[in-house]
Amino acid sequence: MLSFIRSWLPGLPSFQWSILSTNPIDSVLQGLTGACGISVLCNLMRVYLFIKCLSDPEQLSAQRDRLRSPLFFTEILHLCVLSSILSVVGARVGALVVLEFSLRAVSTMLSTRKGSQNSQLFLLCQYSLGCALTSSLSFLQEGAPHRTLSLLLGAGLAGLLTWHTQALVRHVGTMYELHSKQRYCGVCITLLTCWHDIPALLTTALKITFAVAGMAAVYLINKDFLSTSEAMRFWTPLTICYTLLVIYMQEEQQQNPSEEMALQTVFVRMGGLLILMLTVGKWLDVLHILVSLLGEVWCLLRARAMLEVCRSQDCSDSEGVYRRGAERWSPNTGSPRGHSPPSPSIEASSR
């Protein structure tokens, strides 16, 4: 049946309709797992930002209200849209997105000042995280005898984690302020003492995820090449494209990006990959990049409220780090404040 359908499709050069040759059930399960991973990340970040707003008296109540649990229908719609997008995007384009974000994340961590925070990176990596999970599953489950069953179990576990984190968001948004004062809820007491560790937990999980996805991405890209020269013709322009993107992102990091700048960065990144695929890629890769652009924009628009809170909190945290560093040194003597050099009269009297 599939061969009959492909016989009626246009025979363009290097145009492989691989989306029809893969098992659609496996693609849907991989997309669902990636969407659940994105949902877990957003839910934990929502909990962290909400508690941080409550702990800071300077934060406005309007920001806390925007971080409360969204409607159940919108969460289901968001999960379905992301699952559909990640199911359609092929492993090749997903691997390219993973490699691009990995280089961008390493560059961001190296350029960030010690003591400062960049919580926006957790929200800017949503779609890249989904591609990392789908690419890792494609790599780890390739050739497995019970591939569909394994993916079904993984999707079920991811759905269970998503359901628990959504319940945690609803509980924190409605009861945390009361329970943290009265100290009779085990969940709220645990969050009261450990909510600072959520970014460190997410950082460790993302490092492991993207480390595995990076190896999977290199394998998924190289397996389509028949010779070393063919691989070099692809990797050379890809390296140049990624280098230019990293340089562009370094310039954007010098200032606190707004929502328009974040969307502009997405279009620049996906536009660079689109031009690259038009040059050395396949026609199906071009289609997948356009779908990936839709996924990136959808994730950013969905997390718009959290991104605005992250920008304000990152600015206040950076100002606090700079203020503490300035107060540590006296502007006149250059010595630490509170440890000024002794005056000559004191030295003379001591002699």
mmCIF file of C-alpha atoms in Angstrom, residues 67-315:
data_model
loop_
_atom_site.group_PDB
_atom_site.id
_atom_site.type_symbol
_atom_site.label_atom_id
_atom_site.label_comp_id
_atom_site.label_asym_id
_atom_site.label_seq_id
_atom_site.Cartn_x
_atom_site.Cartn_y
_atom_site.Cartn_z
ATOM 1 C CA LEU A 67 2.334 31.665 37.356
ATOM 2 C CA ARG A 68 -0.632 29.777 38.746
ATOM 3 C CA SER A 69 -1.760 26.549 37.128
ATOM 4 C CA PRO A 70 -3.271 27.044 33.634
ATOM 5 C CA LEU A 71 -6.550 25.509 32.588
ATOM 6 C CA PHE A 72 -6.677 21.758 32.098
ATOM 7 C CA PHE A 73 -7.941 22.129 28.535
ATOM 8 C CA THR A 74 -5.005 24.357 27.550
ATOM 9 C CA GLU A 75 -2.539 21.863 29.032
ATOM 10 C CA ILE A 76 -4.063 19.010 27.022
ATOM 11 C CA LEU A 77 -4.058 21.133 23.872
ATOM 12 C CA HIS A 78 -0.423 22.069 24.418
ATOM 13 C CA LEU A 79 0.518 18.418 24.917
ATOM 14 C CA CYS A 80 -1.335 17.308 21.774
ATOM 15 C CA VAL A 81 0.195 20.018 19.585
ATOM 16 C CA LEU A 82 3.724 19.267 20.774
ATOM 17 C CA SER A 83 3.200 15.529 20.356
ATOM 18 C CA SER A 84 2.031 16.049 16.784
ATOM 19 C CA ILE A 85 4.961 18.324 15.907
ATOM 20 C CA LEU A 86 7.596 16.040 17.428
ATOM 21 C CA SER A 87 6.022 13.008 15.754
ATOM 22 C CA VAL A 88 6.281 14.620 12.315
ATOM 23 C CA VAL A 89 9.826 15.971 12.641
ATOM 24 C CA GLY A 90 12.373 13.415 11.467
ATOM 25 C CA ALA A 91 15.369 12.182 13.406
ATOM 26 C CA ARG A 92 17.809 14.012 11.117
ATOM 27 C CA VAL A 93 16.405 17.505 11.745
ATOM 28 C CA GLY A 94 15.861 16.684 15.418
ATOM 29 C CA ALA A 95 19.558 15.782 15.655
ATOM 30 C CA LEU A 96 20.524 19.099 14.065
ATOM 31 C CA VAL A 97 18.399 21.001 16.595
ATOM 32 C CA VAL A 98 20.027 19.069 19.451
ATOM 33 C CA LEU A 99 23.569 19.838 18.278
ATOM 34 C CA GLU A 100 22.762 23.516 17.747
ATOM 35 C CA PHE A 101 21.319 23.934 21.241
ATOM 36 C CA SER A 102 24.175 21.977 22.851
ATOM 37 C CA LEU A 103 26.747 24.370 21.405
ATOM 38 C CA ARG A 104 24.596 27.345 22.354
ATOM 39 C CA ALA A 105 24.163 26.103 25.942
ATOM 40 C CA VAL A 106 27.897 25.490 26.381
ATOM 41 C CA SER A 107 28.645 28.970 25.060
ATOM 42 C CA THR A 108 26.081 30.502 27.425
ATOM 43 C CA MET A 109 27.447 28.699 30.483
ATOM 44 C CA LEU A 110 31.018 29.721 29.668
ATOM 45 C CA SER A 111 30.099 33.380 29.175
ATOM 46 C CA THR A 112 27.844 33.703 32.246
ATOM 47 C CA ARG A 113 29.397 35.418 35.228
ATOM 48 C CA LYS A 114 29.973 33.339 38.331
ATOM 49 C CA GLY A 115 27.131 33.798 40.807
ATOM 50 C CA SER A 116 24.648 35.061 38.234
ATOM 51 C CA GLN A 117 21.687 33.044 37.057
ATOM 52 C CA ASN A 118 20.163 32.482 33.646
ATOM 53 C CA SER A 119 16.887 30.747 34.353
ATOM 54 C CA GLN A 120 15.575 31.709 30.912
ATOM 55 C CA LEU A 121 17.755 28.975 29.400
ATOM 56 C CA PHE A 122 15.501 26.338 30.973
ATOM 57 C CA LEU A 123 12.523 27.741 29.063
ATOM 58 C CA LEU A 124 14.389 28.455 25.837
ATOM 59 C CA CYS A 125 15.414 24.796 25.545
ATOM 60 C CA GLN A 126 11.868 23.383 25.534
ATOM 61 C CA TYR A 127 11.680 22.310 21.911
ATOM 62 C CA SER A 128 15.340 21.248 21.894
ATOM 63 C CA LEU A 129 14.596 19.015 24.881
ATOM 64 C CA GLY A 130 11.743 17.368 22.984
ATOM 65 C CA CYS A 131 14.033 16.744 20.002
ATOM 66 C CA ALA A 132 16.704 15.390 22.367
ATOM 67 C CA LEU A 133 14.289 12.854 23.825
ATOM 68 C CA THR A 134 12.990 11.715 20.431
ATOM 69 C CA SER A 135 16.523 11.452 18.995
ATOM 70 C CA SER A 136 17.725 9.472 22.009
ATOM 71 C CA LEU A 137 14.780 7.100 21.743
ATOM 72 C CA SER A 138 15.408 6.612 18.005
ATOM 73 C CA PHE A 139 19.047 5.794 18.720
ATOM 74 C CA LEU A 140 18.513 3.562 21.753
ATOM 75 C CA GLN A 141 15.550 1.649 20.340
ATOM 76 C CA GLU A 142 16.931 1.119 16.839
ATOM 77 C CA GLY A 143 16.772 -2.580 15.976
ATOM 78 C CA ALA A 144 15.154 -3.529 19.289
ATOM 79 C CA PRO A 145 12.955 -6.658 19.011
ATOM 80 C CA HIS A 146 10.152 -5.096 21.094
ATOM 81 C CA ARG A 147 10.595 -1.488 20.086
ATOM 82 C CA THR A 148 6.926 -0.502 20.182
ATOM 83 C CA LEU A 149 6.379 -2.070 23.598
ATOM 84 C CA SER A 150 9.440 -0.314 25.028
ATOM 85 C CA LEU A 151 8.309 3.021 23.628
ATOM 86 C CA LEU A 152 4.833 2.436 25.045
ATOM 87 C CA LEU A 153 6.275 1.833 28.519
ATOM 88 C CA GLY A 154 8.465 4.942 28.219
ATOM 89 C CA ALA A 155 5.520 7.066 27.102
ATOM 90 C CA GLY A 156 3.450 5.747 30.002
ATOM 91 C CA LEU A 157 6.177 6.657 32.506
ATOM 92 C CA ALA A 158 6.543 10.105 30.960
ATOM 93 C CA GLY A 159 2.772 10.622 31.128
ATOM 94 C CA LEU A 160 2.771 9.620 34.808
ATOM 95 C CA LEU A 161 5.510 12.151 35.599
ATOM 96 C CA THR A 162 3.600 14.818 33.698
ATOM 97 C CA TRP A 163 0.406 14.118 35.631
ATOM 98 C CA HIS A 164 2.214 14.306 39.002
ATOM 99 C CA THR A 165 4.011 17.558 38.161
ATOM 100 C CA GLN A 166 0.761 19.125 36.957
ATOM 101 C CA ALA A 167 -0.869 18.119 40.246
ATOM 102 C CA LEU A 168 2.093 19.680 42.067
ATOM 103 C CA VAL A 169 1.614 22.948 40.164
ATOM 104 C CA ARG A 170 -2.085 23.067 41.069
ATOM 105 C CA HIS A 171 -1.349 22.295 44.727
ATOM 106 C CA VAL A 172 1.397 24.913 45.001
ATOM 107 C CA GLY A 173 -0.652 27.573 43.233
ATOM 108 C CA THR A 174 -3.624 27.175 45.580
ATOM 109 C CA MET A 175 -2.325 25.896 48.925
ATOM 110 C CA TYR A 176 1.398 26.571 49.273
ATOM 111 C CA GLU A 177 1.066 30.050 50.766
ATOM 112 C CA LEU A 178 -1.207 28.705 53.499
ATOM 113 C CA HIS A 179 0.542 25.387 54.119
ATOM 114 C CA SER A 180 4.033 26.917 54.278
ATOM 115 C CA LYS A 181 2.909 29.118 57.178
ATOM 116 C CA GLN A 182 0.998 26.486 59.130
ATOM 117 C CA ARG A 183 3.567 23.719 58.485
ATOM 118 C CA TYR A 184 1.234 20.714 58.273
ATOM 119 C CA CYS A 185 1.598 19.646 54.629
ATOM 120 C CA GLY A 186 4.493 17.330 53.832
ATOM 121 C CA VAL A 187 4.757 18.403 50.202
ATOM 122 C CA CYS A 188 4.810 22.116 51.036
ATOM 123 C CA ILE A 189 7.282 21.630 53.903
ATOM 124 C CA THR A 190 9.608 19.763 51.541
ATOM 125 C CA LEU A 191 9.338 22.530 48.945
ATOM 126 C CA LEU A 192 9.874 25.144 51.657
ATOM 127 C CA THR A 193 13.304 23.707 52.409
ATOM 128 C CA CYS A 194 14.340 22.367 48.979
ATOM 129 C CA TRP A 195 12.873 24.731 46.369
ATOM 130 C CA HIS A 196 16.320 26.314 45.840
ATOM 131 C CA ASP A 197 17.579 22.951 44.517
ATOM 132 C CA ILE A 198 15.117 22.772 41.602
ATOM 133 C CA PRO A 199 17.422 24.594 39.118
ATOM 134 C CA ALA A 200 20.351 22.359 40.083
ATOM 135 C CA LEU A 201 18.163 19.266 39.620
ATOM 136 C CA LEU A 202 16.997 20.451 36.209
ATOM 137 C CA THR A 203 20.560 21.335 35.188
ATOM 138 C CA THR A 204 21.814 17.843 36.024
ATOM 139 C CA ALA A 205 18.912 16.190 34.214
ATOM 140 C CA LEU A 206 19.398 18.362 31.114
ATOM 141 C CA LYS A 207 23.151 17.711 31.046
ATOM 142 C CA ILE A 208 22.577 13.950 31.048
ATOM 143 C CA THR A 209 19.795 14.196 28.476
ATOM 144 C CA PHE A 210 21.753 16.319 26.021
ATOM 145 C CA ALA A 211 24.927 14.278 26.510
ATOM 146 C CA VAL A 212 23.102 11.139 25.383
ATOM 147 C CA ALA A 213 21.234 13.050 22.678
ATOM 148 C CA GLY A 214 24.491 14.514 21.349
ATOM 149 C CA MET A 215 25.958 11.065 20.744
ATOM 150 C CA ALA A 216 22.674 9.928 19.230
ATOM 151 C CA ALA A 217 22.570 12.994 16.969
ATOM 152 C CA VAL A 218 26.041 12.351 15.543
ATOM 153 C CA TYR A 219 25.105 8.731 14.833
ATOM 154 C CA LEU A 220 21.760 9.585 13.244
ATOM 155 C CA ILE A 221 23.359 12.142 10.935
ATOM 156 C CA ASN A 222 26.337 9.990 9.915
ATOM 157 C CA LYS A 223 24.390 6.825 9.203
ATOM 158 C CA ASP A 224 22.975 8.295 5.963
ATOM 159 C CA PHE A 225 26.430 8.913 4.461
ATOM 160 C CA LEU A 226 28.076 6.273 2.310
ATOM 161 C CA SER A 227 31.589 7.720 2.305
ATOM 162 C CA THR A 228 33.821 10.053 4.294
ATOM 163 C CA SER A 229 33.898 12.660 1.533
ATOM 164 C CA GLU A 230 30.103 12.823 1.500
ATOM 165 C CA ALA A 231 30.088 13.311 5.269
ATOM 166 C CA MET A 232 32.682 16.098 5.001
ATOM 167 C CA ARG A 233 30.586 17.907 2.397
ATOM 168 C CA PHE A 234 27.782 17.997 4.959
ATOM 169 C CA TRP A 235 29.716 18.651 8.188
ATOM 170 C CA THR A 236 31.890 21.484 6.839
ATOM 171 C CA PRO A 237 29.056 23.941 6.030
ATOM 172 C CA LEU A 238 27.213 22.743 9.139
ATOM 173 C CA THR A 239 30.193 23.673 11.334
ATOM 174 C CA ILE A 240 30.433 27.102 9.695
ATOM 175 C CA CYS A 241 26.693 27.671 10.156
ATOM 176 C CA TYR A 242 26.782 26.669 13.823
ATOM 177 C CA THR A 243 29.838 28.867 14.466
ATOM 178 C CA LEU A 244 28.056 31.900 13.057
ATOM 179 C CA LEU A 245 24.950 31.114 15.104
ATOM 180 C CA VAL A 246 26.984 30.844 18.319
ATOM 181 C CA ILE A 247 28.664 34.196 17.603
ATOM 182 C CA TYR A 248 25.254 35.760 16.998
ATOM 183 C CA MET A 249 23.924 34.330 20.246
ATOM 184 C CA GLN A 250 26.953 35.654 22.142
ATOM 185 C CA GLU A 251 26.057 39.170 21.032
ATOM 186 C CA GLU A 252 22.421 38.669 22.026
ATOM 187 C CA GLN A 253 23.452 37.525 25.516
ATOM 188 C CA GLN A 254 25.054 40.886 26.284
ATOM 189 C CA GLN A 255 21.579 42.295 26.941
ATOM 190 C CA ASN A 256 18.473 40.938 28.604
ATOM 191 C CA PRO A 257 16.433 39.608 25.643
ATOM 192 C CA SER A 258 12.824 40.622 25.280
ATOM 193 C CA GLU A 259 10.060 38.474 23.834
ATOM 194 C CA GLU A 260 10.519 39.975 20.378
ATOM 195 C CA MET A 261 14.263 39.330 20.493
ATOM 196 C CA ALA A 262 13.717 35.721 21.550
ATOM 197 C CA LEU A 263 11.365 35.156 18.608
ATOM 198 C CA GLN A 264 13.793 36.913 16.280
ATOM 199 C CA THR A 265 16.566 34.598 17.471
ATOM 200 C CA VAL A 266 14.391 31.571 16.721
ATOM 201 C CA PHE A 267 13.781 32.775 13.166
ATOM 202 C CA VAL A 268 17.490 33.439 12.658
ATOM 203 C CA ARG A 269 18.487 29.988 13.909
ATOM 204 C CA MET A 270 15.873 28.124 11.908
ATOM 205 C CA GLY A 271 16.563 30.306 8.880
ATOM 206 C CA GLY A 272 20.223 29.356 9.006
ATOM 207 C CA LEU A 273 19.366 25.653 9.193
ATOM 208 C CA LEU A 274 16.857 26.090 6.371
ATOM 209 C CA ILE A 275 19.444 27.627 4.067
ATOM 210 C CA LEU A 276 21.883 24.871 5.011
ATOM 211 C CA MET A 277 19.370 22.140 4.208
ATOM 212 C CA LEU A 278 18.495 23.785 0.908
ATOM 213 C CA THR A 279 22.195 23.573 0.054
ATOM 214 C CA VAL A 280 23.303 20.145 1.281
ATOM 215 C CA GLY A 281 20.169 18.516 2.681
ATOM 216 C CA LYS A 282 17.037 16.818 1.411
ATOM 217 C CA TRP A 283 13.653 18.233 0.551
ATOM 218 C CA LEU A 284 12.051 16.450 3.458
ATOM 219 C CA ASP A 285 14.536 18.097 5.829
ATOM 220 C CA VAL A 286 13.344 21.491 4.607
ATOM 221 C CA LEU A 287 9.770 20.557 5.489
ATOM 222 C CA HIS A 288 10.831 19.311 8.914
ATOM 223 C CA ILE A 289 12.685 22.550 9.648
ATOM 224 C CA LEU A 290 9.541 24.540 8.894
ATOM 225 C CA VAL A 291 7.625 22.292 11.296
ATOM 226 C CA SER A 292 10.393 22.786 13.871
ATOM 227 C CA LEU A 293 10.012 26.537 13.519
ATOM 228 C CA LEU A 294 6.340 26.143 14.385
ATOM 229 C CA GLY A 295 7.271 24.062 17.428
ATOM 230 C CA GLU A 296 9.835 26.591 18.677
ATOM 231 C CA VAL A 297 7.382 29.486 18.358
ATOM 232 C CA TRP A 298 4.607 27.477 20.029
ATOM 233 C CA CYS A 299 6.813 26.676 23.029
ATOM 234 C CA LEU A 300 7.926 30.281 23.455
ATOM 235 C CA LEU A 301 4.405 31.664 23.231
ATOM 236 C CA ARG A 302 3.158 29.060 25.698
ATOM 237 C CA ALA A 303 5.843 30.009 28.254
ATOM 238 C CA ARG A 304 5.535 33.761 27.709
ATOM 239 C CA ALA A 305 4.466 34.548 31.286
ATOM 240 C CA MET A 306 7.278 32.504 32.826
ATOM 241 C CA LEU A 307 9.853 34.104 30.516
ATOM 242 C CA GLU A 308 8.804 37.593 31.628
ATOM 243 C CA VAL A 309 9.129 36.604 35.293
ATOM 244 C CA CYS A 310 12.528 35.035 34.588
ATOM 245 C CA ARG A 311 13.776 38.216 32.922
ATOM 246 C CA SER A 312 12.796 40.391 35.873
ATOM 247 C CA GLN A 313 14.235 37.962 38.420
ATOM 248 C CA ASP A 314 17.485 37.488 36.507
ATOM 249 C CA CYS A 315 17.910 41.258 36.329
#
